[in-house]
Coordinates of C-alpha atoms in Angstrom, one line a residue:
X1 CA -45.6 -45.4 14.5
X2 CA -42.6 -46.9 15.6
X3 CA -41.1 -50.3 14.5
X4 CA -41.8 -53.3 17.2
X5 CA -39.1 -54.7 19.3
X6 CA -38.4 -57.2 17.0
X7 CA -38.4 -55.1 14.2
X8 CA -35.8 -52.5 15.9
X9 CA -33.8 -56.0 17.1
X10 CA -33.6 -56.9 13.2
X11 CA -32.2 -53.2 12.3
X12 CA -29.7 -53.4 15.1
X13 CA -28.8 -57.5 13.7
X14 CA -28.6 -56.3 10.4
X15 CA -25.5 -53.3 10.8
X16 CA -23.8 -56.2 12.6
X17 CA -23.5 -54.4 16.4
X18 CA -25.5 -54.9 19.9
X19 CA -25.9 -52.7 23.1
X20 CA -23.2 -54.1 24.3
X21 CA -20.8 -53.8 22.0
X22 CA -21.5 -49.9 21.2
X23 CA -18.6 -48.4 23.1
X24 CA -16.3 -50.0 20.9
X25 CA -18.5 -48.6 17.7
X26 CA -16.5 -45.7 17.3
X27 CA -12.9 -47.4 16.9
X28 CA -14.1 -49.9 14.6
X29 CA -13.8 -49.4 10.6
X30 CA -17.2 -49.5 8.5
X31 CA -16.1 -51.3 6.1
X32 CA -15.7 -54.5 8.8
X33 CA -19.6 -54.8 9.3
X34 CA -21.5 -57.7 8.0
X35 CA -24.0 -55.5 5.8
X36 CA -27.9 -56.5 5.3
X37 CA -30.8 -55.7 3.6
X38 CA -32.4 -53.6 6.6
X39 CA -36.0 -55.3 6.2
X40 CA -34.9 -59.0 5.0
X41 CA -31.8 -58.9 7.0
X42 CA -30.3 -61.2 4.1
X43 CA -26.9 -59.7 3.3
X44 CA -26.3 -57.7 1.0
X45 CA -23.3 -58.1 -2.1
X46 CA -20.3 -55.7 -1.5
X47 CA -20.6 -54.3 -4.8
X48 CA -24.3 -52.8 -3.8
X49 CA -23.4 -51.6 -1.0
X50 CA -19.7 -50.9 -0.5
X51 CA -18.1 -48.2 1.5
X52 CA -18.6 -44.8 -0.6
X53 CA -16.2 -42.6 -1.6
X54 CA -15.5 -39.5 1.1
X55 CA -16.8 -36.6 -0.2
X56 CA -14.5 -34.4 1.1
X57 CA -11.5 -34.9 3.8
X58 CA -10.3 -31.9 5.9
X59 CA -7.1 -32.5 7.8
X60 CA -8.5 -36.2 9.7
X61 CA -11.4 -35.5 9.3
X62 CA -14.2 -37.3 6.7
X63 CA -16.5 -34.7 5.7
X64 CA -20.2 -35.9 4.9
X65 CA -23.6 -34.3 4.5
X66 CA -24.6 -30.8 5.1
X67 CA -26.6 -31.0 8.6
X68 CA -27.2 -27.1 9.3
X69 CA -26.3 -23.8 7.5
X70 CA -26.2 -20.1 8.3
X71 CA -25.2 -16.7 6.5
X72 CA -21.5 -17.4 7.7
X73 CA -21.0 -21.1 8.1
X74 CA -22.2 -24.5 7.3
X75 CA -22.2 -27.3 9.8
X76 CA -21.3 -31.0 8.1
X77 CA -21.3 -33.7 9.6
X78 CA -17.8 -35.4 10.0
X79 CA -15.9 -38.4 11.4
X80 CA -12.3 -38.5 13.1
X81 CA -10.3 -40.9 10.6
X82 CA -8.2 -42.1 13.8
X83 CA -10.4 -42.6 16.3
X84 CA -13.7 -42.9 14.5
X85 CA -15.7 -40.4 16.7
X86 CA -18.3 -38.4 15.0
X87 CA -17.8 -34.6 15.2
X88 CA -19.9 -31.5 13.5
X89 CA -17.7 -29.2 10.9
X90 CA -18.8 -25.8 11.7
X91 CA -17.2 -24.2 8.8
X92 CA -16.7 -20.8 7.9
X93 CA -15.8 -18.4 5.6
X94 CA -12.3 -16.4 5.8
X95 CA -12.9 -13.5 3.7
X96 CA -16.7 -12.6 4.9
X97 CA -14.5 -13.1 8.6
X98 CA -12.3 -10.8 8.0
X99 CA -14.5 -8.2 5.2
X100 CA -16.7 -8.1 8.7
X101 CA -13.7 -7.2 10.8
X102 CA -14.3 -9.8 12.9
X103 CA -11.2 -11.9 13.0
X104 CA -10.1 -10.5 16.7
X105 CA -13.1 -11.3 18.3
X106 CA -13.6 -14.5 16.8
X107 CA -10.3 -15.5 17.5
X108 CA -10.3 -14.4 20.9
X109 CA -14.1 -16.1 21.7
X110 CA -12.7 -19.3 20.2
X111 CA -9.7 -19.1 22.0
X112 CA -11.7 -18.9 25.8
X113 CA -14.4 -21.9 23.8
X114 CA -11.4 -24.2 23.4
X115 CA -11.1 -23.4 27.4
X116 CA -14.1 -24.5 28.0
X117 CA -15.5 -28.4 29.4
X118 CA -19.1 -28.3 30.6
X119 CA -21.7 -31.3 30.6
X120 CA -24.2 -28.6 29.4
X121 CA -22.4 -26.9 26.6
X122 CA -21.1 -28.4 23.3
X123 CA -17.8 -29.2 23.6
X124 CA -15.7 -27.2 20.7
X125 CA -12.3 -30.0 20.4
X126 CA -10.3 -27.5 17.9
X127 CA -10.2 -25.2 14.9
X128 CA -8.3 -25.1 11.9
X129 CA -7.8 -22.9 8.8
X130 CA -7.3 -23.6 4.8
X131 CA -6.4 -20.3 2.5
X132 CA -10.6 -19.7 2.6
X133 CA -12.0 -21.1 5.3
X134 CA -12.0 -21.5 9.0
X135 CA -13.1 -25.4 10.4
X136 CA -13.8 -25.6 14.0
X137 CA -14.4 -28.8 15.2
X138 CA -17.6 -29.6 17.9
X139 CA -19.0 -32.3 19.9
X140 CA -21.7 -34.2 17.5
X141 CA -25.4 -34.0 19.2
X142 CA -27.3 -36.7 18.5
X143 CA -30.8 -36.0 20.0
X144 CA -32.1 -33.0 18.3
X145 CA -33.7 -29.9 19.9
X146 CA -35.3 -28.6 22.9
X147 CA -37.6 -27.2 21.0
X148 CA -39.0 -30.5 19.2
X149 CA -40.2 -31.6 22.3
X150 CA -42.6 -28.3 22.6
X151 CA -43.6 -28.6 19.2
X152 CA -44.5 -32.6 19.5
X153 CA -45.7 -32.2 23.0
X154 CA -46.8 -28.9 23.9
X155 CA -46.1 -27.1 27.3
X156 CA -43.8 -29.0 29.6
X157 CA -44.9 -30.2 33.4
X158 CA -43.1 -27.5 36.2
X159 CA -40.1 -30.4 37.5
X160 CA -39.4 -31.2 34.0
X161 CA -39.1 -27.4 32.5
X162 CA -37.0 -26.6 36.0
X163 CA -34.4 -29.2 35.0
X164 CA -33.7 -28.1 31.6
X165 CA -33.7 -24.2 33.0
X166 CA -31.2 -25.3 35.8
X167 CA -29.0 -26.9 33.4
X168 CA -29.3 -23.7 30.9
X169 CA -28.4 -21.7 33.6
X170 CA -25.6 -24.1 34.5
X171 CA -24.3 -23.5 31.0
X172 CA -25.1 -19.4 31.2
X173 CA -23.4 -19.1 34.6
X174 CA -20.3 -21.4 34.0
X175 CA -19.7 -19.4 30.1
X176 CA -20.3 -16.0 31.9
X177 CA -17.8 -16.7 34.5
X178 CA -15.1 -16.9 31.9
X179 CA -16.1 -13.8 29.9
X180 CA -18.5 -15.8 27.1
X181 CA -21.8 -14.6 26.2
X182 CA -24.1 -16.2 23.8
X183 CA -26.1 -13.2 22.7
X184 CA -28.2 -15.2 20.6
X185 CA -30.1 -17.7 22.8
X186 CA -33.0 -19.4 21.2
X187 CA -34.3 -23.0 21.0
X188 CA -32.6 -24.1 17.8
X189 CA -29.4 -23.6 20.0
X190 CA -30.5 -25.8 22.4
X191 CA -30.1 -29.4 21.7
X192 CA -30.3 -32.6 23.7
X193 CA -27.7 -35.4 23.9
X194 CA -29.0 -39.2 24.0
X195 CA -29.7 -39.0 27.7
X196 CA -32.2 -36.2 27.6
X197 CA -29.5 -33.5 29.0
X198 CA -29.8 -30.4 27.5
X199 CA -26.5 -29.1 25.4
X200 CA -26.3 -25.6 24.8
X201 CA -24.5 -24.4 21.3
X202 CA -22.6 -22.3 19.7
X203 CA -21.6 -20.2 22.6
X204 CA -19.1 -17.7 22.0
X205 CA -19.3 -18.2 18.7
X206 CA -22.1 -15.8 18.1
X207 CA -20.2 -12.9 16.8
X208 CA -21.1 -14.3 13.8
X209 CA -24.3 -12.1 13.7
X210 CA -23.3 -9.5 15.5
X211 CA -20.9 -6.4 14.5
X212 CA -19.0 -4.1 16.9
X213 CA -19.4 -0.6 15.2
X214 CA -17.1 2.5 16.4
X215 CA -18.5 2.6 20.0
X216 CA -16.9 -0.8 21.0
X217 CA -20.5 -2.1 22.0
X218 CA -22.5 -5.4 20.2
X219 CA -25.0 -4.3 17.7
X220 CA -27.1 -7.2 16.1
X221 CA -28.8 -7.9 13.1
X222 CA -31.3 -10.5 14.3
X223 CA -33.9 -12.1 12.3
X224 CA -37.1 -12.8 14.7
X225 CA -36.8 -10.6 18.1
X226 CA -38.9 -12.5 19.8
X227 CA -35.8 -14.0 22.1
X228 CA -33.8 -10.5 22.2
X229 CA -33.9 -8.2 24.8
X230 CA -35.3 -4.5 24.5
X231 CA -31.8 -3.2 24.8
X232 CA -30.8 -5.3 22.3
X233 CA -33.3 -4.2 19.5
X234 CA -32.6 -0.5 20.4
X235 CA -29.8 -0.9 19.5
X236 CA -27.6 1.4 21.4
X237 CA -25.4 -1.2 22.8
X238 CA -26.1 -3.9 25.7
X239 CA -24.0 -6.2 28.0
X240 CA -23.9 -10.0 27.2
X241 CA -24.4 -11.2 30.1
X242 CA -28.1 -9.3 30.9
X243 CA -29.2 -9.8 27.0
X244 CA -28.7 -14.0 27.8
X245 CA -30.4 -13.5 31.3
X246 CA -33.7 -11.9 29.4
X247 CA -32.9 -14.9 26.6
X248 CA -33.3 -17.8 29.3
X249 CA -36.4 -15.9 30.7
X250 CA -38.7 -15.9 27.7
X251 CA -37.1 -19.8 27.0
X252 CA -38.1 -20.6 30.7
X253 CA -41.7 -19.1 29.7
X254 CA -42.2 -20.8 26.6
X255 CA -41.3 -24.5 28.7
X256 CA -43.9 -23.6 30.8
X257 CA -46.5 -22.1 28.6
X258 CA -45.7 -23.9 25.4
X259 CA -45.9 -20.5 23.5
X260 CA -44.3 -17.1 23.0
X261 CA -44.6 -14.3 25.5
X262 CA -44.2 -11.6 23.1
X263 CA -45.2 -12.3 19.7
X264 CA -47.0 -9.8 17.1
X265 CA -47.5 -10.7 13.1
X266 CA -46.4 -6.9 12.9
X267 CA -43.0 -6.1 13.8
X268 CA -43.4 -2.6 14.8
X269 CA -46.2 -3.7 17.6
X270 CA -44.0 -6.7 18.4
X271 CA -41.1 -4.4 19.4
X272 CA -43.4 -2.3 21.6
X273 CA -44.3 -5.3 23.2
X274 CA -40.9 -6.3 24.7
X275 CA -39.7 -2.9 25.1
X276 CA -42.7 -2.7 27.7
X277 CA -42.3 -6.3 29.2
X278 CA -45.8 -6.8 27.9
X279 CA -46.9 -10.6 28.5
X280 CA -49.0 -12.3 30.5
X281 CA -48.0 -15.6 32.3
X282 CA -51.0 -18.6 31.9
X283 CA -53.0 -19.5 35.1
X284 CA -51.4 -22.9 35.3
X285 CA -48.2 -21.7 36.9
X286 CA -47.3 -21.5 40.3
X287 CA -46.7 -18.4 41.8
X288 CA -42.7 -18.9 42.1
X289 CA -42.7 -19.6 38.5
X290 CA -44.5 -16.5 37.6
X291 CA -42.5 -14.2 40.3
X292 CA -38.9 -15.7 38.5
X293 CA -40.0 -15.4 35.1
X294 CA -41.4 -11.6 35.8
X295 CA -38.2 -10.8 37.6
X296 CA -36.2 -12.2 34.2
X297 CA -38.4 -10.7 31.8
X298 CA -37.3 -6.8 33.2
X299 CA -37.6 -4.2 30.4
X300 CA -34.0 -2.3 32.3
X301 CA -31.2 -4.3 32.0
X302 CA -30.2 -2.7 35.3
X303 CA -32.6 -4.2 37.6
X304 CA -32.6 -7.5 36.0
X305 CA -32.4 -10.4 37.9
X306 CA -28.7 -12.1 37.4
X307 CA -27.5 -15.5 37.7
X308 CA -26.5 -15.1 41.3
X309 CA -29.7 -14.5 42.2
X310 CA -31.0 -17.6 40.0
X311 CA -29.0 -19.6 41.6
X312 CA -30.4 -18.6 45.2
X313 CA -34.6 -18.6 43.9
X314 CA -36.6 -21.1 45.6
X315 CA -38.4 -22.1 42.7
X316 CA -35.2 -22.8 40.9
X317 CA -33.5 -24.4 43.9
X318 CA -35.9 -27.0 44.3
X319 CA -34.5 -30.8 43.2
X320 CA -31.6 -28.7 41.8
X321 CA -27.9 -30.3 41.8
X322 CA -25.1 -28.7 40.6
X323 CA -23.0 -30.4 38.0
X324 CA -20.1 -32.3 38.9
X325 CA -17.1 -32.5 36.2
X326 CA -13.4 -31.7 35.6
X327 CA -11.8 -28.7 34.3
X328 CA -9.9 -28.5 31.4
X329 CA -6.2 -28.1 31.6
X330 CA -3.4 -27.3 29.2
X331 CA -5.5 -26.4 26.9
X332 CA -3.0 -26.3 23.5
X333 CA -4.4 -22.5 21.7
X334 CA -1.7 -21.9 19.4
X335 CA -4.1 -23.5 16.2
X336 CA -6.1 -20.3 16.9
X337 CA -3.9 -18.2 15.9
X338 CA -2.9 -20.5 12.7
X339 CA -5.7 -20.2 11.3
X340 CA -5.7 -16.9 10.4
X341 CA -2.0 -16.9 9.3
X342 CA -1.3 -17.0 5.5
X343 CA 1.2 -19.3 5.6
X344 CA 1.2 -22.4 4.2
X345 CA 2.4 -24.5 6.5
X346 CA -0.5 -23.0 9.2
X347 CA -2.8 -24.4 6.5
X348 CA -4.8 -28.3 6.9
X349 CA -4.7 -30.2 3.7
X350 CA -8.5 -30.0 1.9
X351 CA -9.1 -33.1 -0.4
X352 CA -11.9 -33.6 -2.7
X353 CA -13.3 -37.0 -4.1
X354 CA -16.1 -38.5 -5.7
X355 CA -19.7 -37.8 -5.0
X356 CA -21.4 -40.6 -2.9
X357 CA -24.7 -41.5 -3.6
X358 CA -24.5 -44.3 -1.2
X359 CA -24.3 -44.3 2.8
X360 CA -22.5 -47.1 5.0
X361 CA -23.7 -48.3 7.9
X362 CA -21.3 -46.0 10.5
X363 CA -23.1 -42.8 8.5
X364 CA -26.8 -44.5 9.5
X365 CA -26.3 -45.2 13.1
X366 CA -24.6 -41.6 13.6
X367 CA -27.6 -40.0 11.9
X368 CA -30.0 -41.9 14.6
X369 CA -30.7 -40.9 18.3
X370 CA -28.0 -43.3 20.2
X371 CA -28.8 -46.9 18.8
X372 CA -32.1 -46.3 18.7
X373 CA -32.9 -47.1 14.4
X374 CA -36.1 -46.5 14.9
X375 CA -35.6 -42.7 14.9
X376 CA -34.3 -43.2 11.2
X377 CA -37.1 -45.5 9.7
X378 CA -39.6 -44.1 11.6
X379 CA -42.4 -43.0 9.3
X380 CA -44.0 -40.7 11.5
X381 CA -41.0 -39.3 13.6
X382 CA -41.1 -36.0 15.4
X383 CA -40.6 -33.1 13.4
X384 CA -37.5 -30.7 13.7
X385 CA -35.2 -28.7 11.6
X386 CA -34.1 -31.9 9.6
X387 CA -36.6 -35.1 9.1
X388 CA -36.0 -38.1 7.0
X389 CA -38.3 -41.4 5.3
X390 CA -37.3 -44.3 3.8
X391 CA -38.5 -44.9 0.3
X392 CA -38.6 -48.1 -2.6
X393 CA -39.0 -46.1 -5.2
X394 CA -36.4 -44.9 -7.6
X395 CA -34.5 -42.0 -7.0
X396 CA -35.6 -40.3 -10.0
X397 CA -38.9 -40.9 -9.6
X398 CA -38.6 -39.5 -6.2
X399 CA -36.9 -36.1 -6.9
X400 CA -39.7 -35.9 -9.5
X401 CA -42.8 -36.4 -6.8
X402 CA -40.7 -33.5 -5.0
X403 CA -41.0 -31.5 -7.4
X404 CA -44.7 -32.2 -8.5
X405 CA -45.5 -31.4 -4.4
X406 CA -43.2 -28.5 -3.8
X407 CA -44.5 -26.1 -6.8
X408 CA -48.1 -25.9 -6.3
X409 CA -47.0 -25.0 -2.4
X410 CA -45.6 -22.0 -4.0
X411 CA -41.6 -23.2 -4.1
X412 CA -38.8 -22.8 -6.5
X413 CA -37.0 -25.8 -7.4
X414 CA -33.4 -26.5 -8.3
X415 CA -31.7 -29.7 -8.9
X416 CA -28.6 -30.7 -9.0
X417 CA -27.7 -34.6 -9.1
X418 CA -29.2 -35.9 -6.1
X419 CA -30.3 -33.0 -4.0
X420 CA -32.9 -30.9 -4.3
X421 CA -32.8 -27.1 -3.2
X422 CA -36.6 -25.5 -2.4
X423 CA -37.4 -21.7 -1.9
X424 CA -40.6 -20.2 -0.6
X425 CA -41.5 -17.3 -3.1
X426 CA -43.3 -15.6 -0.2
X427 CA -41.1 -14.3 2.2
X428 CA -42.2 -15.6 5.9
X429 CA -41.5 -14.2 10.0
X430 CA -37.3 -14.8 8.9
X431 CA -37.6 -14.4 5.0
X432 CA -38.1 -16.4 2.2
X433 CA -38.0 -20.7 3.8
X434 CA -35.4 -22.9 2.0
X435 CA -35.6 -26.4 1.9
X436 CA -32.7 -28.4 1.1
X437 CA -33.5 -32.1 0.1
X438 CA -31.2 -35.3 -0.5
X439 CA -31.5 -39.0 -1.5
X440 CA -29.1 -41.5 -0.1
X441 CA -29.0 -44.9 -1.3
X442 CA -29.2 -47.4 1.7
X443 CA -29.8 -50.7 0.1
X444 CA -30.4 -52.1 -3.4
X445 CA -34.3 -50.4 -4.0
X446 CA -34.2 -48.6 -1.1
X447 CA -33.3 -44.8 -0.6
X448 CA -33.3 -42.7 2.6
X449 CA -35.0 -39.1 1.9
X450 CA -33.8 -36.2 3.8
X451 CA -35.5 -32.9 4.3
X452 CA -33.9 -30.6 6.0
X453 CA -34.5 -26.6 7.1
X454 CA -31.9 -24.7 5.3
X455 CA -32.8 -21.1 6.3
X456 CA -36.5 -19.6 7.8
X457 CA -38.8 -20.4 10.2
X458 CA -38.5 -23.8 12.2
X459 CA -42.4 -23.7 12.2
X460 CA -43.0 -22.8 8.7
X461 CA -40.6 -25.8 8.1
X462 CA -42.8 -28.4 9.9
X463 CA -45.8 -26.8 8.3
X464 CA -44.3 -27.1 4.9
X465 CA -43.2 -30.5 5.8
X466 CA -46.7 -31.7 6.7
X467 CA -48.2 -30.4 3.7
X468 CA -45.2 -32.0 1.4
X469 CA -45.5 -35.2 3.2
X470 CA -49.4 -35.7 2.5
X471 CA -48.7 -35.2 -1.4
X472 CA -45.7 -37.7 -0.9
X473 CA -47.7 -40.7 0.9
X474 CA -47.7 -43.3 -1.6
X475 CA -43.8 -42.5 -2.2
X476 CA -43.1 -43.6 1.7
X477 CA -42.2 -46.9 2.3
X478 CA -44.7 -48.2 4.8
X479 CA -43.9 -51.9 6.5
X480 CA -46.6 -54.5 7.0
X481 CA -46.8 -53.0 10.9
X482 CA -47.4 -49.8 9.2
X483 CA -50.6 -50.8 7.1
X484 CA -52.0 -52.4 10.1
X485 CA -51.7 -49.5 12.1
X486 CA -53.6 -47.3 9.3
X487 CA -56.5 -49.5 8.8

């Protein structure tokens, strides 16, 4: 349940900040706040709690935690040494880049990125290179996915489902426009910024998982199809621009239904399925809902519907206002073609330090949703691809309950220091689920828990997470509001 107002008022008292004074946050130093004991709000001594050691430091950039990770690139959280500004570190490695022969279309796709300033995309500020790896710099999104809100809440209401499809097609229309394509569309890359608008990412970055054979055309390697488009899992080549219009269409669907429209436990059948436009739409929709999302979901790329026509459906039109911003201009791209240069001076300075076990009070608040604490100490919070509690118990004692509830769920665990990493022996719809846990010290006796989806199945993961929480219940720090609300 979430804290009372007076609770969240004493989180907020206790980092030393208000509402008001929030848009100065990010120029201030950590190290200036008043620090207290999060429950007591007593403060606590500098030595328990003083500002850790950076992990790592990339150019100006403070590197932190690992907040997402792929089969080319991790994403870290980060934070501008100069202006204070919290960015993700999408970072990359050089030699799979180039053993890929990807290099030119990566550097070209970044290149148009860097061009581009949309309310509905994530902004991508710039990109640099080491002798190993590639950093490109993003716009830090703190509200966490589309797709949590299905999986708390079910199917969405028609007025709320059209906004966030107007502003993905906003997003679709505005990257096409300028030669982008997403080609991997999906509800993990669509993410929601403190005000509920939907922020659509890693566009034009996903030549990570595709490869351009001899014929010039995309060819993928996807994990679950369920969001691809037939001509896409033929694999005999496709345009990006009708793959991302079918994309959008079975997203739209799953708003307004609240599940898949294809979806088969065997693969083989499954493929059948979309190569045949096989779905139904549920009774609740309107019939301009159903006629767009039939038009969308179009087996032949040819007679697909495009964003033109979008743009003039009545369905879609209704409450619909175009988004009013400013275009970027002199747009400096020569770091995109530094990064890939051997020489030294084209390189940014890596530095590594110390190990943190502890976490400052900047780190919390840009972990939370906004200002909103709650989010963090929230026992029961929403599920997602990440999910954190707050615990009293010792940290050793705590990667040991881990461990005791991850086996008998059929995981391997490794340990290393203060993180945990958990594999699935069973393989599951996108291969074997890995869990990656960490413990952060917050306060003298009390440590923040993270859990967070490492590679598989975003469902699996909450249903792992369920089951590992359950075994973990008298490891949770419950407040006095909490034990009320249980009896």
């Amino acid at each position: 349940m979430l804290p009372s107002l007076d609770h969240c008022r004493c989180l907020i008292n206790c980092f030393g900040i208000s509402v008001f004074s929030s848009f100065f946050w990010v120029n201030r130093e950590p190290q200036s706040l008043p620090v207290k004991d999060i429950k007591t709000c007593k403060p606590i001594p500098s030595t328990t709690m003083s500002h850790p050691k950076i992990k790592r430091r990339v150019g100006k950039y403070e590197v932190g935690r690992t907040i997402g990770e792929g089969t080319f690139a991790k994403v870290k959280f980060a934070r501008n040494s100069e202006t204070g500004e919290p960015v993700a570190l999408k970072i990359l490695d050089k030699e799979k880049v180039l053993k890929h022969k990807m290099a030119e279309q990566i550097k070209r796709e970044i290149a148009t990125m860097k061009l581009v300033k949309h309310p509905n995309v994530v902004q991508l500020y710039e990109v640099m290179g080491s002798r190993t790896k590639i950093f490109i710099v993003l716009e830090f999104v703190t509200g966490g996915e589309l797709f949590d809100k299905i999986v708390n809440h079910g199917r969405m209401r028609e007025d709320e489902a059209r906004r966030y499809f107007q502003q993905l097609i906003n997003a679709v229309d505005y990257c096409h426009s300028r030669g982008v394509y997403h080609r991997d569309l999906k509800p993990e890359n669509l993410l929601l910024d403190t005000y509920g608008n939907l922020k659509v990412s890693d566009f034009g970055l996903s030549a990570l998982s595709q490869q351009v054979r001899d014929d010039g055309l995309l060819h993928t390697t996807c994990g679950t199809p369920n969001y691809v488009a037939p001509e896409v899992l033929n694999d005999r080549g496709y345009d990006g621009a009708t793959a991302d219009m079918w994309s959008c269409g079975v997203i739209l669907f799953v708003l307004l239904a609240g599940y898949l429209p294809f979806d088969d436990s065997n693969l083989m059948n499954l493929y059948k399925k979309i190569s045949a436009a096989e779905f139904t739409c549920p009774p609740w929709l309107s019939f301009g809902a159903m006629k767009l999302i039939t038009r969308i979901l179009d087996p032949n790329p040819m007679t697909r519907i495009t964003v033109p026509e979008i743009l003039e459906d009545e369905w879609f039109k209704k409450d619909y206002r175009p988004p009013v911003f400013e275009e970027k201009e002199d747009t400096n791209l020569d770091d995109v073609e530094a990064v890939f240069k051997d020489s030294e001076e084209h390189h940014v300075t890596e530095k590594k330090e110390e190990q943190p076990v502890a976490m400052n009070a900047f780190e919390l608040i840009s972990m939370s949703k906004g200002l909103n604490l709650g989010n963090l100490f929230d026992v029961e919070q929403g599920f997602k691809r990440e999910t954190r509690f707050t615990s009293k118990r010792p940290a050793n004692e705590i990667i040991h309950k881990i461990e005791e509830a991850a086996k008998p769920l059929g995981f391997d665990v490794q340990k290393k220091n203060y993180k945990l990493r958990l594999e699935n022996m069973k393989a599951g719809r996108k291969g074997n689920l890995n869990v990656a846990t960490e413990i952060f010290q917050v306060a003298p006796s009390l440590h923040m828990v993270e859990v967070r989806k490492a590679k598989g199945d975003t469902l699996e993961f909450h249903k792992f997470y369920k089951n590992l929480s359950t075994c973990l219940d008298d490891v949770v720090w419950k407040t006095e509001e909490d034990m009320q609300a249980m009896k």
